[in-house]
Coordinates of C-alpha atoms and ligand atoms in Angstrom, one line a residue:
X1 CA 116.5 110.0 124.7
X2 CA 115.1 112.2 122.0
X3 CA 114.7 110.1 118.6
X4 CA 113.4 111.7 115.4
X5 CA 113.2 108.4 112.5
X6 CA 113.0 109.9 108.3
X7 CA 109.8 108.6 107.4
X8 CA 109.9 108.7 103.5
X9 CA 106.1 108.0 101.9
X10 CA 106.6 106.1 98.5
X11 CA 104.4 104.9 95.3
X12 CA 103.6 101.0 96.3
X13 CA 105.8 99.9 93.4
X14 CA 109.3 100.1 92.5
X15 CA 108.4 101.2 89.1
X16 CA 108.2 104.5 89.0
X17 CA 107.8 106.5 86.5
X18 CA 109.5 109.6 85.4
X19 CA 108.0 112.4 83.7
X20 CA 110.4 112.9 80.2
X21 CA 110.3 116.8 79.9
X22 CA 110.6 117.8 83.9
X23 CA 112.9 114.4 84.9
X24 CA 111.0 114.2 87.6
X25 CA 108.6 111.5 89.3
X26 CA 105.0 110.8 88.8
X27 CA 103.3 110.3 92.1
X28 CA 99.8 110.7 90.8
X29 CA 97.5 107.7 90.6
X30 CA 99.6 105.4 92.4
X31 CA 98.7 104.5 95.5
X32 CA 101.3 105.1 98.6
X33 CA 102.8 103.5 101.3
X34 CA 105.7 104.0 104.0
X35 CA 109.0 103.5 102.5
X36 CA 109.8 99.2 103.8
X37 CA 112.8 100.1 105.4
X38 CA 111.1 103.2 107.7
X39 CA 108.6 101.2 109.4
X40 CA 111.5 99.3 110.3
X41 CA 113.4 102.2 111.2
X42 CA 110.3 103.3 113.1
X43 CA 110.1 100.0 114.8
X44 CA 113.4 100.0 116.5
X45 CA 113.0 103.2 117.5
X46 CA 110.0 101.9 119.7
X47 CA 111.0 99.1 120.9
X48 CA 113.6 101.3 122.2
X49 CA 111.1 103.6 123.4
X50 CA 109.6 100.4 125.0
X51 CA 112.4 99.6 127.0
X52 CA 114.2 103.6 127.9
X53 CA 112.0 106.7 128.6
X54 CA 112.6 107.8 124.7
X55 CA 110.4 110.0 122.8
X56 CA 110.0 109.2 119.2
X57 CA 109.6 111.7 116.4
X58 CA 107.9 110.9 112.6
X59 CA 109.5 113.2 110.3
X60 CA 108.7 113.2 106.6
X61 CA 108.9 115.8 103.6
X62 CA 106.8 115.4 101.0
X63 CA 103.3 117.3 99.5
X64 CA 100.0 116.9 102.3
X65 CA 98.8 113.4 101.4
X66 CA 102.4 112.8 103.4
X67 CA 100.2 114.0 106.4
X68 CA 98.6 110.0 105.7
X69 CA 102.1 108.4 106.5
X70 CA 102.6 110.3 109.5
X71 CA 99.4 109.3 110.7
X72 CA 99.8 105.7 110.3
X73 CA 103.1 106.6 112.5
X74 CA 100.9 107.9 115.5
X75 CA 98.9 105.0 115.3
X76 CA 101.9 102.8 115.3
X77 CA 102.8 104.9 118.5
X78 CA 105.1 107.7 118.1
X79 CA 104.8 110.5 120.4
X80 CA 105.1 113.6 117.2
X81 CA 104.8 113.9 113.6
X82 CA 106.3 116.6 111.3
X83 CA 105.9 116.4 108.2
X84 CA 107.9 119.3 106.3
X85 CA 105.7 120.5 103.0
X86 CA 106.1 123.8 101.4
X87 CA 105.8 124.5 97.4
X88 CA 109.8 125.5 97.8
X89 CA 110.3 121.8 98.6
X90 CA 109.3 120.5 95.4
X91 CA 111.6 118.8 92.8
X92 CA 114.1 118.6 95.9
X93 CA 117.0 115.9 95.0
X94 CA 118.9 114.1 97.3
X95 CA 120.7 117.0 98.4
X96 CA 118.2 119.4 98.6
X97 CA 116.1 116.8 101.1
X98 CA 118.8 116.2 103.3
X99 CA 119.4 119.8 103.8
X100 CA 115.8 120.5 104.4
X101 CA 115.7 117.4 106.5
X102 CA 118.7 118.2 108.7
X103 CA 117.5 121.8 109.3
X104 CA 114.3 120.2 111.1
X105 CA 116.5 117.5 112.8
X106 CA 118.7 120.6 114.1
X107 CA 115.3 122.4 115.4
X108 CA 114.2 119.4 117.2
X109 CA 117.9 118.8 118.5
X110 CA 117.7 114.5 119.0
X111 CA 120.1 112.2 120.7
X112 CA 119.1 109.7 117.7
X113 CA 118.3 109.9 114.1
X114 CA 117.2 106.7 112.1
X115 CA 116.4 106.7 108.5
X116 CA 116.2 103.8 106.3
X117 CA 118.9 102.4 104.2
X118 CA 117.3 103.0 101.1
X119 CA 113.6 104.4 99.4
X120 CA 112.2 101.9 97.1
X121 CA 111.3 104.6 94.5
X122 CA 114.5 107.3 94.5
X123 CA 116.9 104.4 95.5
X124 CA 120.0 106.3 96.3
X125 CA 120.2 105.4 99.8
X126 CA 122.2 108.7 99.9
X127 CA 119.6 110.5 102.2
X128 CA 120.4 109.2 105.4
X129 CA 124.0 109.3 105.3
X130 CA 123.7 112.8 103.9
X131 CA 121.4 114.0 107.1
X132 CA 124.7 112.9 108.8
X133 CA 127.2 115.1 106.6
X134 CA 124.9 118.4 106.7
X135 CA 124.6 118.0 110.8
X136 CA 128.4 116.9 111.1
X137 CA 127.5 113.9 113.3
X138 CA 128.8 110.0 113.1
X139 CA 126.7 107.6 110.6
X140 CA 126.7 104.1 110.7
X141 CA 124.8 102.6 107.6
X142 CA 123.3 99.0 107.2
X143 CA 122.3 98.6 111.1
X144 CA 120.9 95.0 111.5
X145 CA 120.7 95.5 115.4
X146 CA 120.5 98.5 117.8
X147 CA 121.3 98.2 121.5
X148 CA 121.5 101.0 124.4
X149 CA 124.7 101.1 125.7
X150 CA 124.5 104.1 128.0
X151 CA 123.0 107.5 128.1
X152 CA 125.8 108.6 125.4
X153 CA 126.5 105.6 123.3
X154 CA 124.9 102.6 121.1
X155 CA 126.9 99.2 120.3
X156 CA 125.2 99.1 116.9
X157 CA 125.8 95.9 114.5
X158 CA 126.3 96.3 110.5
X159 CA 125.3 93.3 108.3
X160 CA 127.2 92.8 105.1
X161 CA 126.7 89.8 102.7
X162 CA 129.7 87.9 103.9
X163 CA 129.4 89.2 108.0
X164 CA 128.5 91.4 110.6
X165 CA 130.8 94.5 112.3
X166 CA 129.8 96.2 115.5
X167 CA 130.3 99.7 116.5
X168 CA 130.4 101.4 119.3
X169 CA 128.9 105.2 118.4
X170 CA 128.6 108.2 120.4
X171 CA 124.8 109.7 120.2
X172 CA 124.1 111.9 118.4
X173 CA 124.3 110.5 115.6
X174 CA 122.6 109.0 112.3
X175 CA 121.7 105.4 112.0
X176 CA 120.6 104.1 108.6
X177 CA 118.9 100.5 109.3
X178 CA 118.0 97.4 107.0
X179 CA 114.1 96.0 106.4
X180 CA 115.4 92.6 108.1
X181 CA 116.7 94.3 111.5
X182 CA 112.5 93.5 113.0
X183 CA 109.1 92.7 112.2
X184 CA 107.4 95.8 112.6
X185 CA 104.2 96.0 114.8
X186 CA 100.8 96.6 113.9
X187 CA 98.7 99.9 114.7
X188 CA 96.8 99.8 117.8
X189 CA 93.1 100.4 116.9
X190 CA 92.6 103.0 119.6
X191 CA 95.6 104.9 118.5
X192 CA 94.8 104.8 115.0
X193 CA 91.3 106.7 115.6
X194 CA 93.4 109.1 117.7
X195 CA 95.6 109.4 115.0
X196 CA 93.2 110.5 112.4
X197 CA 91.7 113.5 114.9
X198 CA 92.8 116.7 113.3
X199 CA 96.0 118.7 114.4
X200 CA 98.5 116.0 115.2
X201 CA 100.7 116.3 112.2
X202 CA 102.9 119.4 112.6
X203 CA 103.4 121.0 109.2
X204 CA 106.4 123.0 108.9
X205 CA 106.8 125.3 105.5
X206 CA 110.0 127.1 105.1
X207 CA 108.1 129.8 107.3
X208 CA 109.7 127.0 109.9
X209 CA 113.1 126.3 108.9
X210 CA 114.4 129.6 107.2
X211 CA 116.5 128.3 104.5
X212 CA 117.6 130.3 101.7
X213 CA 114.7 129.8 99.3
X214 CA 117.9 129.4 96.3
X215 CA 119.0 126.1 98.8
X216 CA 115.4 124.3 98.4
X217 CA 113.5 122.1 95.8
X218 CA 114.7 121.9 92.3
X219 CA 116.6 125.1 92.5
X220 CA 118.6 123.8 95.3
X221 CA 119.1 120.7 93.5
X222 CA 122.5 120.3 91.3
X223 CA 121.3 116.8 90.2
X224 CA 119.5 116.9 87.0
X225 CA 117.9 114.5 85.4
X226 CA 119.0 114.0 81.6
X227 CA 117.5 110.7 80.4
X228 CA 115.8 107.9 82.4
X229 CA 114.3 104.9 80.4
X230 CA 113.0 101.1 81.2
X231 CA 115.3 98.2 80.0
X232 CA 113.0 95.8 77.3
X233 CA 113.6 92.6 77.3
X234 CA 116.3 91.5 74.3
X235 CA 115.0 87.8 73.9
X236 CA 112.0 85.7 73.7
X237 CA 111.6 83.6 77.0
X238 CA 111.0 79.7 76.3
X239 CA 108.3 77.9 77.8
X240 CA 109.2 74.4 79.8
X241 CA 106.0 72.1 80.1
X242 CA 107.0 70.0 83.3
X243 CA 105.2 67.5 85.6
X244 CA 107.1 68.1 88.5
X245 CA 109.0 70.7 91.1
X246 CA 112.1 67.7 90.8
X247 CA 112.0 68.3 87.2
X248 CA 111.8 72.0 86.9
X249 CA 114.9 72.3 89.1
X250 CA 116.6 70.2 87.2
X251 CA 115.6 72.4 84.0
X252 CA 117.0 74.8 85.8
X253 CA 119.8 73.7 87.1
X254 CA 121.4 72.5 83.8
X255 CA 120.4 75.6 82.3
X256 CA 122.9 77.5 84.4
X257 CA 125.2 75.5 84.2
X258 CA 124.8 75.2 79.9
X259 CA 125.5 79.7 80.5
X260 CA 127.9 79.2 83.2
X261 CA 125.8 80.6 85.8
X262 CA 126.6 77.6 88.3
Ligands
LIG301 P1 117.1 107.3 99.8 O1 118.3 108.1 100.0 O2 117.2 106.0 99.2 O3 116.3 107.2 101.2 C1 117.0 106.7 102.4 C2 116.2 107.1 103.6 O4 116.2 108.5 103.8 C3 114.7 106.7 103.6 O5 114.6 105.4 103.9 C4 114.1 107.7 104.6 O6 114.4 107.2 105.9 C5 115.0 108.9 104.3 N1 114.3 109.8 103.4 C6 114.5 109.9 102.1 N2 113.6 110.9 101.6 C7 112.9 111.3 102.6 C8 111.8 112.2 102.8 N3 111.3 112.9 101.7 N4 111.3 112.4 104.0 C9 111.7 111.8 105.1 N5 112.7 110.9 105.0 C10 113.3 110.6 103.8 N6 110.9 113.3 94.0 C11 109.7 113.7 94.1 O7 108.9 113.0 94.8 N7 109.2 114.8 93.4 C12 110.0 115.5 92.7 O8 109.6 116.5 92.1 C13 111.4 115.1 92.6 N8 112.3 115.8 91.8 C14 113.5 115.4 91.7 C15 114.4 116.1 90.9 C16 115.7 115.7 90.7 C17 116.6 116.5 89.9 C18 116.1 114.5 91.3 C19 117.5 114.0 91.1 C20 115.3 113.8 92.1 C21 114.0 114.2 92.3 N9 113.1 113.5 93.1 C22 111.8 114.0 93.2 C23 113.5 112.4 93.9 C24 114.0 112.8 95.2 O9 115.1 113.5 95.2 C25 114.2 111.6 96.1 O10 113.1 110.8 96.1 C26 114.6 112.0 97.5 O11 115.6 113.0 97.5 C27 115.0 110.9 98.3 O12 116.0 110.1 97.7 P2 115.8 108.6 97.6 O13 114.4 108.3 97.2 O14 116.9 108.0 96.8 O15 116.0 108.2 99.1

């Protein structure tokens, strides 16, 4: 089994911050992480690799300090990283990733694609499902648990706030999986020297994946950006001096129920 997981490197913060003239976001100066919900992704992709002769595939688009992401990916054990980075790519919206995104999932032709439900900076959660739509393969979204059925087919489980669904799915096909569905592993110490030797991240420019140059970045991307602001806060908080946990429940408490809240 041939599994590529969408590995999506993000500011470590969910406020991000938008440029006003370009609409876009402002990556410099924060510092980055792998999206929460793609080292989960990348996680059940192991432990499936753990159990089945699989071979696991990093992908990611982004600029080079991506090329740190992927990295942290070999060291957690995958067997490739691609990370797709080209000048074209840039100002890319959801639609404009997901194409550039499918067109290396179709070059590397997997029996499995995970992505996480959702990035904690764009927060669409439209990627993944969009991967799906380009490569006109089944998509189950908010997978809490993956299991093997056969060599064609996963019995995958959805969790919703009020209950769980299970599918049965033909590979291939696109799963989009929820932060809670492991505990992700830590890098292995050998592997993450390994990881940090030159020439293990594949980078693949448009050279690579041949798209019409009109398809990519922010020319390829019919989402524009008009206005993006933060919410202030409307009224002064009030301070409660208390003596005790009992009694700042209780605060609490009744002050829902004085607004109707409980
Ligand atoms: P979601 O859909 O919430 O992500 C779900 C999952 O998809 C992730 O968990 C991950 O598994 C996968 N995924 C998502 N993105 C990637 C990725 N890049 N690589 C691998 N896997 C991925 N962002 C910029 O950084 N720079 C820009 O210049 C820029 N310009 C933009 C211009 C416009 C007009 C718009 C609307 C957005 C722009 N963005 C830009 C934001 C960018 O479109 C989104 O960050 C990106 O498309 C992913 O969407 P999301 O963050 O909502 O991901």
């Amino acid at each position: 089994m041939k599994i590529v997981v969408c590995v999506k490197q993000v500011p470590d913060t969910s406020e991000v911050r938008i440029d006003p003239i370009t609409g876009t976001m402002i990556r410099e100066g924060v510092k980055s992480i792998i999206n929460p919900d793609d080292l989960s992704g990348l996680e059940a992709a192991l432990r499936i690799k753990d159990v089945y002769k699989a071979e696991v595939i990093a992908l990611s688009m982004g600029p080079m300090q991506a090329d740190n992401a992927l990295r942290e990916c070999l060291a957690m054990g995958v067997d490739q990283a691609i990370l797709l980075s080209d000048r074209k790519f840039a100002g890319a919206d959801t639609w404009a990733t997901s194409l550039s995104l499918s067109k290396a999932i179709e070059k590397i032709n997997p029996d499995l694609i995970i992505a996480g439900r959702q990035a904690i900076d764009g927060d669409t959660a439209q990627v993944g499902p969009q991967i799906a739509e380009h490569l006109n393969i089944p998509s189950v979204a908010y997978v809490n648990e993956i299991k093997v059925k056969d060599e064609n087919s996963l019995v995958v489980k959805r969790m919703f706030e009020d209950g769980y669904q299970s599918i049965l799915v033909k590979t291939p096909c696109l799963l989009t999986v929820l932060k809670e569905i492991n505990s992700v592993r830590y890098m292995r110490v050998a592997k993450i020297y390994n990881s940090y030797k030159d020439g293990l991240v594949e980078v693949w420019d448009n050279e690579v994946l041949k798209l019409d140059p009109h398809e990519l970045g922010l020319k390829g991307s019919p989402t524009k950006v008009k206005k993006s602001y933060t919410k202030g806060v409307k009224t002064a908080g009030k301070v409660f001096e208390v003596d005790s946990k009992e009694e700042a429940a209780k605060i609490i408490i009744d002050k829902m129920k004085e607004n109707y809240i409980l």
